[in-house]
C-alpha positions in Angstrom: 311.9 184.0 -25.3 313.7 180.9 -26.1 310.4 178.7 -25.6 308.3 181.2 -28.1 311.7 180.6 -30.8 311.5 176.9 -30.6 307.7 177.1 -30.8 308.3 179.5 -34.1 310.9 177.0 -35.0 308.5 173.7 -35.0 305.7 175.4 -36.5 307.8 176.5 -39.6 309.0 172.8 -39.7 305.8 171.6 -39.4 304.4 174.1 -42.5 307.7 173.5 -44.5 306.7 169.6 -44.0 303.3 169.4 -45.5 304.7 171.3 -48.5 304.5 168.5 -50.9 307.4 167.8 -52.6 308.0 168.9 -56.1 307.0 166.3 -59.2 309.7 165.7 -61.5 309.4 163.2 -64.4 312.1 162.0 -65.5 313.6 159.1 -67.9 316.6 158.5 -66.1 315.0 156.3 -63.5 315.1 153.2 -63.9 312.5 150.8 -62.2 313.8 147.5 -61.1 310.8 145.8 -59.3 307.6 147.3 -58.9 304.3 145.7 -56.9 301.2 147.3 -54.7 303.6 148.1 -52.0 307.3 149.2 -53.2 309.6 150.3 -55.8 313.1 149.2 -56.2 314.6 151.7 -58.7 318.3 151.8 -60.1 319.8 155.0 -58.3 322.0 157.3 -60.9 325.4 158.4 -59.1 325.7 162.5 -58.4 322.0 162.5 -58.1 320.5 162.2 -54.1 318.1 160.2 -52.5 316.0 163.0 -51.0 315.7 166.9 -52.1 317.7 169.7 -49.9 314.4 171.0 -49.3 311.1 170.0 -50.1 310.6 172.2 -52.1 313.4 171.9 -54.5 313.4 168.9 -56.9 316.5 167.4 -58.3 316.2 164.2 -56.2 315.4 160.4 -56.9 312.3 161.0 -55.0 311.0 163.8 -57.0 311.5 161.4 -59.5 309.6 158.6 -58.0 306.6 161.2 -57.6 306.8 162.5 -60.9 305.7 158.9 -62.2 308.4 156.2 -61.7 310.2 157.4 -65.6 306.7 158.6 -66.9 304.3 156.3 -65.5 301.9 158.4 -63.2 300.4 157.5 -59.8 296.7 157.7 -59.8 296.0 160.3 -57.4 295.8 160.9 -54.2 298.4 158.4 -53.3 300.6 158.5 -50.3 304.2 160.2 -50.7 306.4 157.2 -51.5 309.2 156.9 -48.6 313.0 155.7 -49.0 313.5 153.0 -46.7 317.0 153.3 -46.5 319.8 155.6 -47.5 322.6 155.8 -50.3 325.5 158.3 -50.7 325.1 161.6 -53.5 327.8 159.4 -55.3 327.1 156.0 -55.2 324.7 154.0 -57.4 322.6 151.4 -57.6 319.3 149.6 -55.8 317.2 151.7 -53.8 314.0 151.0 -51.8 310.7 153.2 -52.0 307.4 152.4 -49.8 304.7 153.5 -51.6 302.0 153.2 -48.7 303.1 154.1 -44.5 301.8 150.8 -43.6 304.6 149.3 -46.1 307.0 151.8 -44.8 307.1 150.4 -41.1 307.6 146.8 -42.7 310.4 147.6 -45.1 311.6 149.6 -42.7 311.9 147.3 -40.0 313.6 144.5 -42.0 316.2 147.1 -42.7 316.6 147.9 -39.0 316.6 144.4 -38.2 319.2 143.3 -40.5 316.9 140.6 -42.3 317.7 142.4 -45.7 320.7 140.9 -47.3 322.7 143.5 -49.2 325.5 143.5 -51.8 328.1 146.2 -52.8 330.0 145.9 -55.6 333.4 147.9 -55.2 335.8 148.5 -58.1 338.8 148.9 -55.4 342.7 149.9 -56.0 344.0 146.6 -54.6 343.0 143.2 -53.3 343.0 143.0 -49.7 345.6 141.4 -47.6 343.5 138.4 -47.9 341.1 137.5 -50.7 338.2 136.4 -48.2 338.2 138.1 -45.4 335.6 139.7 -43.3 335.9 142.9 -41.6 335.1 143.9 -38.2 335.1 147.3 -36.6 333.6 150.7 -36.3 331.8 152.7 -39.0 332.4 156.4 -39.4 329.7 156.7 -36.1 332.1 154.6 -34.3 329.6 151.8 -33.9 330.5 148.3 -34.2 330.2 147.0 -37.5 331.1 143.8 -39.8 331.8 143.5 -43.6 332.4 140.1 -45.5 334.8 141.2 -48.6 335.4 138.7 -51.7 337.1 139.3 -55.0 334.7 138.3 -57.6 336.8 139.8 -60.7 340.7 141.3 -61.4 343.2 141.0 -64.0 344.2 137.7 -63.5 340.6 136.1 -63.3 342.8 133.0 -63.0 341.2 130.9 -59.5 338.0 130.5 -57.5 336.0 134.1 -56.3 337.7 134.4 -52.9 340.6 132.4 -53.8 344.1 133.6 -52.3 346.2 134.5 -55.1 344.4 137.5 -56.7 346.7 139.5 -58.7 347.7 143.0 -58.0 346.2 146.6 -58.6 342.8 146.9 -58.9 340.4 144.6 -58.6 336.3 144.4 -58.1 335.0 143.2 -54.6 331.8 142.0 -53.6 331.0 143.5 -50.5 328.2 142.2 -47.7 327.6 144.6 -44.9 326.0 143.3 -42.0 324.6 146.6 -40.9 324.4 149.9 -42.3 326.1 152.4 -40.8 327.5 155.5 -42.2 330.3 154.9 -44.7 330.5 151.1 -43.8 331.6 149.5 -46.8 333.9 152.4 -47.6 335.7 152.0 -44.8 336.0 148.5 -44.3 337.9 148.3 -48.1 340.0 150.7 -46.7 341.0 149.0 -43.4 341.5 145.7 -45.2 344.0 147.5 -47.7 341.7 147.9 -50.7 340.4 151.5 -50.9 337.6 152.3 -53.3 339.1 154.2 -56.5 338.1 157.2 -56.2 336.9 157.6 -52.6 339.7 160.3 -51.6 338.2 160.2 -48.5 339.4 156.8 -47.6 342.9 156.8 -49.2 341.0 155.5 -52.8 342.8 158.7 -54.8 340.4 160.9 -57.2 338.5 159.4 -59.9 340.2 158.4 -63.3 338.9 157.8 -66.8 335.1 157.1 -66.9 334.5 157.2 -62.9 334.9 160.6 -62.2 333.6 159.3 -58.7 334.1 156.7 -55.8 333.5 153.3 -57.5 330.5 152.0 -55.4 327.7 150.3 -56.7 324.8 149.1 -54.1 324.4 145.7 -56.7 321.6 143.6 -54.9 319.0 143.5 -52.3 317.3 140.1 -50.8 314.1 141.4 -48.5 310.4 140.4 -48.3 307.4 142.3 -50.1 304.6 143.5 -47.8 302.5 143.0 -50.8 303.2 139.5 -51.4 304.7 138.0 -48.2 307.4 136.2 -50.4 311.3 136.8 -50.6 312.6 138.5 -53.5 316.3 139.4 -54.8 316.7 142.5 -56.6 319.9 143.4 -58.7 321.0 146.5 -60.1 322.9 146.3 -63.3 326.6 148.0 -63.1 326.7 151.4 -63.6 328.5 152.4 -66.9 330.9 154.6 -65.6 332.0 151.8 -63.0 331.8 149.2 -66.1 333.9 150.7 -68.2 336.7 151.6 -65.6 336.7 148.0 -64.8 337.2 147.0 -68.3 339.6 149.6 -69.1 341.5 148.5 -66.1 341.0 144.3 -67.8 339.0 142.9 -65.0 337.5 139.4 -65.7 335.5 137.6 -63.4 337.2 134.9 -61.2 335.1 131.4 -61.6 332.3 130.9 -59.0 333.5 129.4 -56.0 330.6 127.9 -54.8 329.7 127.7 -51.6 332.0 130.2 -50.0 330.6 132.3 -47.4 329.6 135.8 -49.1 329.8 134.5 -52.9 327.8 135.6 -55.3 324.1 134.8 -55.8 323.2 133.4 -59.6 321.6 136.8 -60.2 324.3 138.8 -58.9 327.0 137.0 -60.3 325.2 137.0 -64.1 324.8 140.9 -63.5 328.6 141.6 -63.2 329.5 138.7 -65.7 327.3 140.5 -68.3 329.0 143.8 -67.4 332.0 142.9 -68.2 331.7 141.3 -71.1 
């Protein structure tokens, strides 16, 4: 009996699975970087990467199928795949393959940690230290390592990174070295700087604009299958993070070049512009 339910089970799973999923235009997406083999899009808060169920829309993906924000895929075309993962509630740069040859290659930089990612954090503190680097488990309990820097608070007085930084809240730039589960929530925490609004992790409930945990994936460095050559793509701010920082008067420290997990030109001109 059990061995005729799991053969029931697969078969439904295998039916449920070639149900494609359901096409959804929508003008919220917003494309970042497109070429033969990807799509880097600008991922809305409160809306997920994938649908429940296939055959439910709702999801960035449906999106992404629906025409990129109106601009159809000839068809057939392969589904396009997420390469990697965000949380329901935070924004920001997100990776489709649009072929499964370019899946296994985007894919595999992921797994292999040769994509450099940023996190921008509008936290309720500075940590204990202004540069620091985390190291310990993610919510999986795996190891895990996390370089934090303050790029903007209150003060906006010394270098990015620079002890000193004023207290209450303050904006981090965050570099995770891997990608585990709730890394970079975590990590904020355990160095003393919860995310606002991440109750989870001792960040309180959201206030004012960011009715949400203030995370914001800001910037991805990998290389195109189409093209063979490295590319950095940055997500502008997300408005309701943008306007709790400048409600809260966060300016952005001055660059401190050459500090290990600073920001890139790109990154740095994205947040500048934010909070302006």
């Amino acid at each position: 009996m059990g061995w005729t339910n799991r053969r029931t089970r697969d078969t439904i799973a295998k039916f449920l699975h070639a149900i494609p999923p359901v096409s959804e235009p929508s003008d919220r997406l917003q494309v970042l970087y497109e070429d033969a083999s990807m799509l880097v899009v600008n991922k809305p808060a409160g809306v997920g990467v994938t649908p429940e169920h296939r055959w439910r829309g709702g999801s960035v993906l449906n999106w992404v199928i629906g025409g990129r924000g109106g601009r159809r895929t000839p068809a057939p075309a392969p589904e396009p795949r997420p390469c990697h993962r965000l949380d329901l509630n935070t924004s920001g740069a997100l990776v489709f393959a649009k072929t499964p040859e370019a899946a296994s290659a985007l894919m595999s930089q992921f797994e292999s940690r040769r994509v450099r990612k940023a996190y921008a954090a509008l936290c309720t503190a500075p940590p204990g230290e202004s540069l620091r680097r985390v190291c310990g488990p993610g919510e999986s309990g795996q190891a895990a390592r996390t370089s934090l820097v303050v790029v903007a608070d209150s003060a906006a007085g010394g270098e990015a990174g620079s002890a000193g930084a004023a207290g209450g809240e303050c904006l981090l730039l965050a570099r995770p070295e891997q990608g585990r589960t709730h890394q970079v929530r975590l990590h904020c925490a355990a160095a003393g700087s919860p995310i606002l609004g991440d109750a989870l992790y001792g960040g309180g409930e959201g206030r004012g604009p960011l009715q949400r945990h203030g995370l914001h994936a800001l910037a991805l460095t990998l290389v195109s299958p189409a093209t063979g050559a490295p590319l950095e793509v940055v997500a502008p701010l997300a408005d309701d993070m943008r306007r709790a920082a400048l409600e809260a008067g966060l300016r952005m420290r001055s660059a401190g070049a050459g500090r290990a997990g600073a920001c890139s030109d790109a990154e740095r001109a994205a947040l500048q512009t934010a909070l302006e």
